[in-house]
mmCIF file of C-alpha atoms in Angstrom:
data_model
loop_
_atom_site.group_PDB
_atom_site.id
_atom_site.type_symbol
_atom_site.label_atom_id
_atom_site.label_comp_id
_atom_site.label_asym_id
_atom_site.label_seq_id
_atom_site.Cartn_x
_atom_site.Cartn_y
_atom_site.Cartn_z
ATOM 1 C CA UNK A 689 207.117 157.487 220.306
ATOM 2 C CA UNK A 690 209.316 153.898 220.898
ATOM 3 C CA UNK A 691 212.017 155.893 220.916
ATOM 4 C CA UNK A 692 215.518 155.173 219.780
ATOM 5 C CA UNK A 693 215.553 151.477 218.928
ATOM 6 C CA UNK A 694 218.326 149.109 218.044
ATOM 7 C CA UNK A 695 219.468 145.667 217.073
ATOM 8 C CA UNK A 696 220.763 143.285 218.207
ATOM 9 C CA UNK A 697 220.716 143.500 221.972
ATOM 10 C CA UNK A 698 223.170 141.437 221.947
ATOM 11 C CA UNK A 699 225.807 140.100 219.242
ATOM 12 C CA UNK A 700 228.390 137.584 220.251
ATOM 13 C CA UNK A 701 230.464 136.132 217.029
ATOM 14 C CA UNK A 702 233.802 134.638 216.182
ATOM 15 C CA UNK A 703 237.107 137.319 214.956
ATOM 16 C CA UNK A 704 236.792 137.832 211.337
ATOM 17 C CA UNK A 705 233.331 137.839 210.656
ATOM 18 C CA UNK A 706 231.350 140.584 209.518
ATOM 19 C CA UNK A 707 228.709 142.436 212.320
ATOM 20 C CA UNK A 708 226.193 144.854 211.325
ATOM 21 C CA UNK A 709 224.933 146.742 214.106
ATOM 22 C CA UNK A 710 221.141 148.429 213.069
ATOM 23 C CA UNK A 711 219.590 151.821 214.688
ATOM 24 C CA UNK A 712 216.219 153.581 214.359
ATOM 25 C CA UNK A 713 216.173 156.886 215.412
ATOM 26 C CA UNK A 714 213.231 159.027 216.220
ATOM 27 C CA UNK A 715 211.238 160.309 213.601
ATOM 28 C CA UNK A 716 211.811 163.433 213.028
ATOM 29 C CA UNK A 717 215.407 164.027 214.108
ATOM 30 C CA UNK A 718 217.540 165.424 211.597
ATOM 31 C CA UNK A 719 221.124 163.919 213.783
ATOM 32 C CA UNK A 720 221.441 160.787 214.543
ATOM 33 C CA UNK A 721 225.125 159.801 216.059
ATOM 34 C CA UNK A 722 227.289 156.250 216.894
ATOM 35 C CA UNK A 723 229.157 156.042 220.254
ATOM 36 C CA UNK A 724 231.114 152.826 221.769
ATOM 37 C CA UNK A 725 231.237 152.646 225.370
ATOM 38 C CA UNK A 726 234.667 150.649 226.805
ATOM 39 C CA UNK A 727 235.894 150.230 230.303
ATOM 40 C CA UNK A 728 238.973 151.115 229.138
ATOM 41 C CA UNK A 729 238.011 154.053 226.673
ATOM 42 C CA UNK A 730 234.545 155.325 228.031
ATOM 43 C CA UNK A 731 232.057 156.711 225.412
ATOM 44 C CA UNK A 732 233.529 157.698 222.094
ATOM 45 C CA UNK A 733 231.858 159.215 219.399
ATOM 46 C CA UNK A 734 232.264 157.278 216.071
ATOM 47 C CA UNK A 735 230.640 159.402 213.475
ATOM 48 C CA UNK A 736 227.241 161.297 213.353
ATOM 49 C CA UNK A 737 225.147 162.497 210.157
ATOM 50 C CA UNK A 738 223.013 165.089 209.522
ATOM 51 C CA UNK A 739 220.057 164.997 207.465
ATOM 52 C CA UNK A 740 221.241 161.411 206.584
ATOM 53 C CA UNK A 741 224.705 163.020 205.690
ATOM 54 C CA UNK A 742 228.051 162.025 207.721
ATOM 55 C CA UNK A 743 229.182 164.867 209.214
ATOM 56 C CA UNK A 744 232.319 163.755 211.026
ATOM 57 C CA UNK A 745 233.788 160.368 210.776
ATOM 58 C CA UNK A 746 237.181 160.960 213.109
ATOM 59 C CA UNK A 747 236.232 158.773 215.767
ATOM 60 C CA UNK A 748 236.028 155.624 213.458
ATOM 61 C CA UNK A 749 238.996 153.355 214.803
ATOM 62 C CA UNK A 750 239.994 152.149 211.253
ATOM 63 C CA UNK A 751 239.024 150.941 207.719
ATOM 64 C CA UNK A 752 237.435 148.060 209.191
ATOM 65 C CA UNK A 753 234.029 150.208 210.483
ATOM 66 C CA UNK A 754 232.150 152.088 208.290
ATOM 67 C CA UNK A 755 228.205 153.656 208.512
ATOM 68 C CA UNK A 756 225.515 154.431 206.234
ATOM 69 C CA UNK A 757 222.498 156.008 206.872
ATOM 70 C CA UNK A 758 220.063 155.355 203.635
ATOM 71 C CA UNK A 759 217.032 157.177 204.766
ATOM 72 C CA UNK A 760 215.925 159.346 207.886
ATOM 73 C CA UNK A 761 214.691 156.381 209.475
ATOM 74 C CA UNK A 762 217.231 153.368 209.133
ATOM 75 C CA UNK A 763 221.493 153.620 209.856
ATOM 76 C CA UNK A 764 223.692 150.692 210.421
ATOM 77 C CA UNK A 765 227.463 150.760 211.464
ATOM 78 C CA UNK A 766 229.188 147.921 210.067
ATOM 79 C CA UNK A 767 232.454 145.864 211.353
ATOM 80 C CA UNK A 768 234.228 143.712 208.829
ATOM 81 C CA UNK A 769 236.572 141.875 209.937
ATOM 82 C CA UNK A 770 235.732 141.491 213.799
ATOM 83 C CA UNK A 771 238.357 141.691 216.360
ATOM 84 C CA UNK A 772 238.211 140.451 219.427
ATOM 85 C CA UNK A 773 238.890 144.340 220.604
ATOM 86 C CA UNK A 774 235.767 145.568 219.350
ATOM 87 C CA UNK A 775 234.016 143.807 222.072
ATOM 88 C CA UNK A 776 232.235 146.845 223.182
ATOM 89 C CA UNK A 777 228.437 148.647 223.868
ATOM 90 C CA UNK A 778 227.737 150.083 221.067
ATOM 91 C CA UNK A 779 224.939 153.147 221.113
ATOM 92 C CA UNK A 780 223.002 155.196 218.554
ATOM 93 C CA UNK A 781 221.051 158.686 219.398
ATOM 94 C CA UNK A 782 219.629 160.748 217.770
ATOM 95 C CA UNK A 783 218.704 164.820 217.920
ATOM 96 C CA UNK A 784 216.082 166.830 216.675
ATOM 97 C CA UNK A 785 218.890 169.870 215.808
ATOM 98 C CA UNK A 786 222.369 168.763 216.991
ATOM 99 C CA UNK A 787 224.730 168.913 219.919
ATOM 100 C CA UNK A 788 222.685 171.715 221.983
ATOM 101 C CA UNK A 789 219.500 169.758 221.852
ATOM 102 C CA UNK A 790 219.030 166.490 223.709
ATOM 103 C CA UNK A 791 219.903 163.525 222.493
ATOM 104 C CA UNK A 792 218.181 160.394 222.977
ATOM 105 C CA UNK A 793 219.806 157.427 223.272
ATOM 106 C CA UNK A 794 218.888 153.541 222.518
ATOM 107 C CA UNK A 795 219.695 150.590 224.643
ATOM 108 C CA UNK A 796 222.465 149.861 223.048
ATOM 109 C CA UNK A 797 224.436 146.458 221.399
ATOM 110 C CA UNK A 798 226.507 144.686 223.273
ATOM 111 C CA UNK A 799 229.030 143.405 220.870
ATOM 112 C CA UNK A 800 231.376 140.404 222.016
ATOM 113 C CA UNK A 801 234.191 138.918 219.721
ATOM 114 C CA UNK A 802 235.710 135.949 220.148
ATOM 115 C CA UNK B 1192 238.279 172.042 221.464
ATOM 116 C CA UNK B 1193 236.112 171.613 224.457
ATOM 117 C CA UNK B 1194 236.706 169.294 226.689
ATOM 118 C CA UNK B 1195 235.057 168.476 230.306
ATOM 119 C CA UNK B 1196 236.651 166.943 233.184
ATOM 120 C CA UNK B 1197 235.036 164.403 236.068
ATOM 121 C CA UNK B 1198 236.766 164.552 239.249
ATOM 122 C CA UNK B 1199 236.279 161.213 240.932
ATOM 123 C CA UNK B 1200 235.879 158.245 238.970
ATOM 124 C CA UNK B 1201 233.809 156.876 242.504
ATOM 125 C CA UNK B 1202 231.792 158.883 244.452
ATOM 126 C CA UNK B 1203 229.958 156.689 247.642
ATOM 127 C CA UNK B 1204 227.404 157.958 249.515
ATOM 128 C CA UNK B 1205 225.166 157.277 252.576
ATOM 129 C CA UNK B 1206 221.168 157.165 251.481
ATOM 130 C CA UNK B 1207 219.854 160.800 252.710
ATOM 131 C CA UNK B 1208 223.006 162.559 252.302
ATOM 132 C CA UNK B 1209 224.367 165.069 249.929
ATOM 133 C CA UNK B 1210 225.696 164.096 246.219
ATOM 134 C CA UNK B 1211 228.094 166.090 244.554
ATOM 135 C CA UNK B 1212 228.999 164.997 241.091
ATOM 136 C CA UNK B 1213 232.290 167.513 240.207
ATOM 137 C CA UNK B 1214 233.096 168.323 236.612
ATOM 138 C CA UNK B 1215 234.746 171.171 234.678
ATOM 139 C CA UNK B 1216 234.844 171.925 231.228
ATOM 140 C CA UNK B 1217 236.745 174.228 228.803
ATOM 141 C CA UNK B 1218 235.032 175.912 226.234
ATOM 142 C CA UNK B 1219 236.318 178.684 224.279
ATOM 143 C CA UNK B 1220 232.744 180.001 223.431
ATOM 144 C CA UNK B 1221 229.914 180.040 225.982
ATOM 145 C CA UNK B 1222 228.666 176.556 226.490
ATOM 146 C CA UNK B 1223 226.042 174.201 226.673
ATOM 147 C CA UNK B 1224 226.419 171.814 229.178
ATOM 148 C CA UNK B 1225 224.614 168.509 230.252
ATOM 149 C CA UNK B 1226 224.372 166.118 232.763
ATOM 150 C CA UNK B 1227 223.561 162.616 232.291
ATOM 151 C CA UNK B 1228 222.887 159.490 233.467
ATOM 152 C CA UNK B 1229 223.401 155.896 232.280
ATOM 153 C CA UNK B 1230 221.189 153.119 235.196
ATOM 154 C CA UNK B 1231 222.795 149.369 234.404
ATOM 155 C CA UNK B 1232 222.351 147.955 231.237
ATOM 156 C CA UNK B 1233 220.577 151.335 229.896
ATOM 157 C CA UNK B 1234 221.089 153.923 227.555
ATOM 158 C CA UNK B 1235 222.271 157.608 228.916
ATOM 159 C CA UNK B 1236 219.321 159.802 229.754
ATOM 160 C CA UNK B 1237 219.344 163.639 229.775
ATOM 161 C CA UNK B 1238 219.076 164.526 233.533
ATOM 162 C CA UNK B 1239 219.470 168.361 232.943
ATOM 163 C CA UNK B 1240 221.352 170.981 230.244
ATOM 164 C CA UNK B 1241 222.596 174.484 230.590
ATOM 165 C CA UNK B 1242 222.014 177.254 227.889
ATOM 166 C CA UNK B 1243 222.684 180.465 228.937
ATOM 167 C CA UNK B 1244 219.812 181.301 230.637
ATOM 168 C CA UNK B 1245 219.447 180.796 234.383
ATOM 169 C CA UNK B 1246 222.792 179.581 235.901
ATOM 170 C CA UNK B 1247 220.693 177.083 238.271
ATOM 171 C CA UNK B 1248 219.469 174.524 236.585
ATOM 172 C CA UNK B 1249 217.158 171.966 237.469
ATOM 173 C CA UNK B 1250 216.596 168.286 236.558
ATOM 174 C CA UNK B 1251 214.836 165.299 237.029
ATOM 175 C CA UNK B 1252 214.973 163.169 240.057
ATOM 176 C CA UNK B 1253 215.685 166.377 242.135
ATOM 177 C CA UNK B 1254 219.332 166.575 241.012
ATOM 178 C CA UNK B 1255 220.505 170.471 239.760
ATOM 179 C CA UNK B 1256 223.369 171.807 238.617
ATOM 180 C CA UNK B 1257 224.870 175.465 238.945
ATOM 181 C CA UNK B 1258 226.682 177.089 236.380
ATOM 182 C CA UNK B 1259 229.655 178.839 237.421
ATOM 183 C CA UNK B 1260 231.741 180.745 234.649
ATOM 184 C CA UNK B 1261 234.640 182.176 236.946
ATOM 185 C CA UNK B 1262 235.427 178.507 238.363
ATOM 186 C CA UNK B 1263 234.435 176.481 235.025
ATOM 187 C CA UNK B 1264 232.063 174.597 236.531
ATOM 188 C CA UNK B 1265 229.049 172.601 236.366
ATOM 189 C CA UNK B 1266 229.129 170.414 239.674
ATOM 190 C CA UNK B 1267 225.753 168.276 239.883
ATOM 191 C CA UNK B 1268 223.608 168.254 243.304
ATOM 192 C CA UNK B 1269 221.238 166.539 245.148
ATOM 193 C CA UNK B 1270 219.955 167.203 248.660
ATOM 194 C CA UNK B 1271 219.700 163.845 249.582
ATOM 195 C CA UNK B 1272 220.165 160.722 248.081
ATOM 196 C CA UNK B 1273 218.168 157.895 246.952
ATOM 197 C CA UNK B 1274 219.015 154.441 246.669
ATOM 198 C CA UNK B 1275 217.603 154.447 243.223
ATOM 199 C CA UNK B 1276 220.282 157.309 242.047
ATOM 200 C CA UNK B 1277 223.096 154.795 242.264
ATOM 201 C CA UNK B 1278 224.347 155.006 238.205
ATOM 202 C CA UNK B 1279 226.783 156.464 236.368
ATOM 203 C CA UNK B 1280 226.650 160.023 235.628
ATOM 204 C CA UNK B 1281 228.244 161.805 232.606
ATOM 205 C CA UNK B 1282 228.924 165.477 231.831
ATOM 206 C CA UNK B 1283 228.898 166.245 228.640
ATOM 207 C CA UNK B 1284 229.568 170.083 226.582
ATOM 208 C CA UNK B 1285 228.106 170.813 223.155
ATOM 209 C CA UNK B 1286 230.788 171.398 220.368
ATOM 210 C CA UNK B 1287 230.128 173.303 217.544
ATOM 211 C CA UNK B 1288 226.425 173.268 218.544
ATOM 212 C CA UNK B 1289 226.408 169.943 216.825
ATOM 213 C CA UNK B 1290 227.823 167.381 219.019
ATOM 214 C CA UNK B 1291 228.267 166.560 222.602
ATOM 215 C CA UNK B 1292 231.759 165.952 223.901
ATOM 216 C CA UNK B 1293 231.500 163.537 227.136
ATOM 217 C CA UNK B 1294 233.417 163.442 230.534
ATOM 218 C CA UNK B 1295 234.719 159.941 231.478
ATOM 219 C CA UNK B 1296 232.126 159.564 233.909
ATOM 220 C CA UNK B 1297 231.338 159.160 237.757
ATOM 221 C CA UNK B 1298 229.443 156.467 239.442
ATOM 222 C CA UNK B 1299 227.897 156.703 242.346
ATOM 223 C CA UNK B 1300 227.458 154.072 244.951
ATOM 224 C CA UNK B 1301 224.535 155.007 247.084
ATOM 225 C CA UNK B 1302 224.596 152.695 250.500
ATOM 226 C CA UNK B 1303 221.669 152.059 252.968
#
């Protein structure tokens, strides 16, 4: 398996615009979850789904991120506006049953806003 | 909720010598714990998890971890270090059984 794979590596853009962040998890797993890394703020959970559901959307910072997950294969997490403050790694995993089971993460977008 | 704690943002080392990577959690059910580890520019990786069965648990790379319940712990160990362990290490406990709450993290510095 490829494993968890997402895109861009690497997104730099200009405050305001609209970034759309894309994940593939592995076929298969039923979880698939959205973390930011920071210096400041370490790894924070955004929101996970199950099944293609979203379970728990708490950790979204604000109106201006949101996350869909169409089918078992495909999820994006969305940012519209930009701020320059959600200059951050941004990770998906995914898990074959949820938070006892291992999950496996992808390399990760590094998002820079300017 | 559960919640771990990382003692040490920094731990350095000598190559060859012991690691010990400290962290405590609080759980108010028995708990699954995990150890992982994020190289430069990488995704996190499991290293090793804890599910109730033994209360040594081994990992890759050689590292292990012991579960303790009257201390809270679930301090990570390795004999002897490699220059190739220098990363950041996270702790992490499962909540709910459906996701993973995560320590702020340790890295090591690993030094010839």
């Amino acid at each position: 398996d490829a494993g968890v794979i997402q895109s861009p590596r690497h997104e730099v853009t200009e405050m305001g615009q609209e970034v759309t962040l894309r994940c593939k998890p592995i076929s298969g797993h039923d979880y698939l979850f959205w973390y930011r890394q920071t210096m400041m703020r370490g790894l924070e959970l955004l929101i996970y789904f199950n099944n293609n559901v979203p379970i728990d959307d708490s950790g979204m910072p604000e109106d201006r991120f949101s996350a869909k997950m169409p089918n078992a294969s495909f999820s994006t997490l969305k940012i519209q506006p930009s701020e320059p403050r959600d200059s951050a790694v941004y990770f998906c995993a995914s898990s074959l049953e949820g938070g006892a089971y291992e999950q496996y993460f992808g390399p990760g977008t590094r998002l820079t806003v300017t | 909720a559960q919640s771990v704690t990382q003692l040490g943002s920094h731990v350095s080392v000598s190559e060859g010598a012991l690691v010990l990577l400290r962290c405590n959690y609080s759980s108010s059910v028995p708990p699954y714990l995990f150890w992982y580890v994020q190289y430069p520019n990488q995704g996190l990786q499991l290293l090793l998890k804890y599910t109730s069965a033994a209360t040594l648990v081994k990992g890759i790379n050689g590292f292990e971890a012991e579960f303790k319940k009257s201390e809270t712990s679930f301090h990570l160990t390795k004999p002897s270090a490699h220059m190739s362990d220098a990363a950041e290490y996270f702790c992490a406990v499962s909540e709910g059984f459906q996701k993973l709450v995560f320590g702020t993290g340790t890295r090591l510095l690993v030094s010839p």
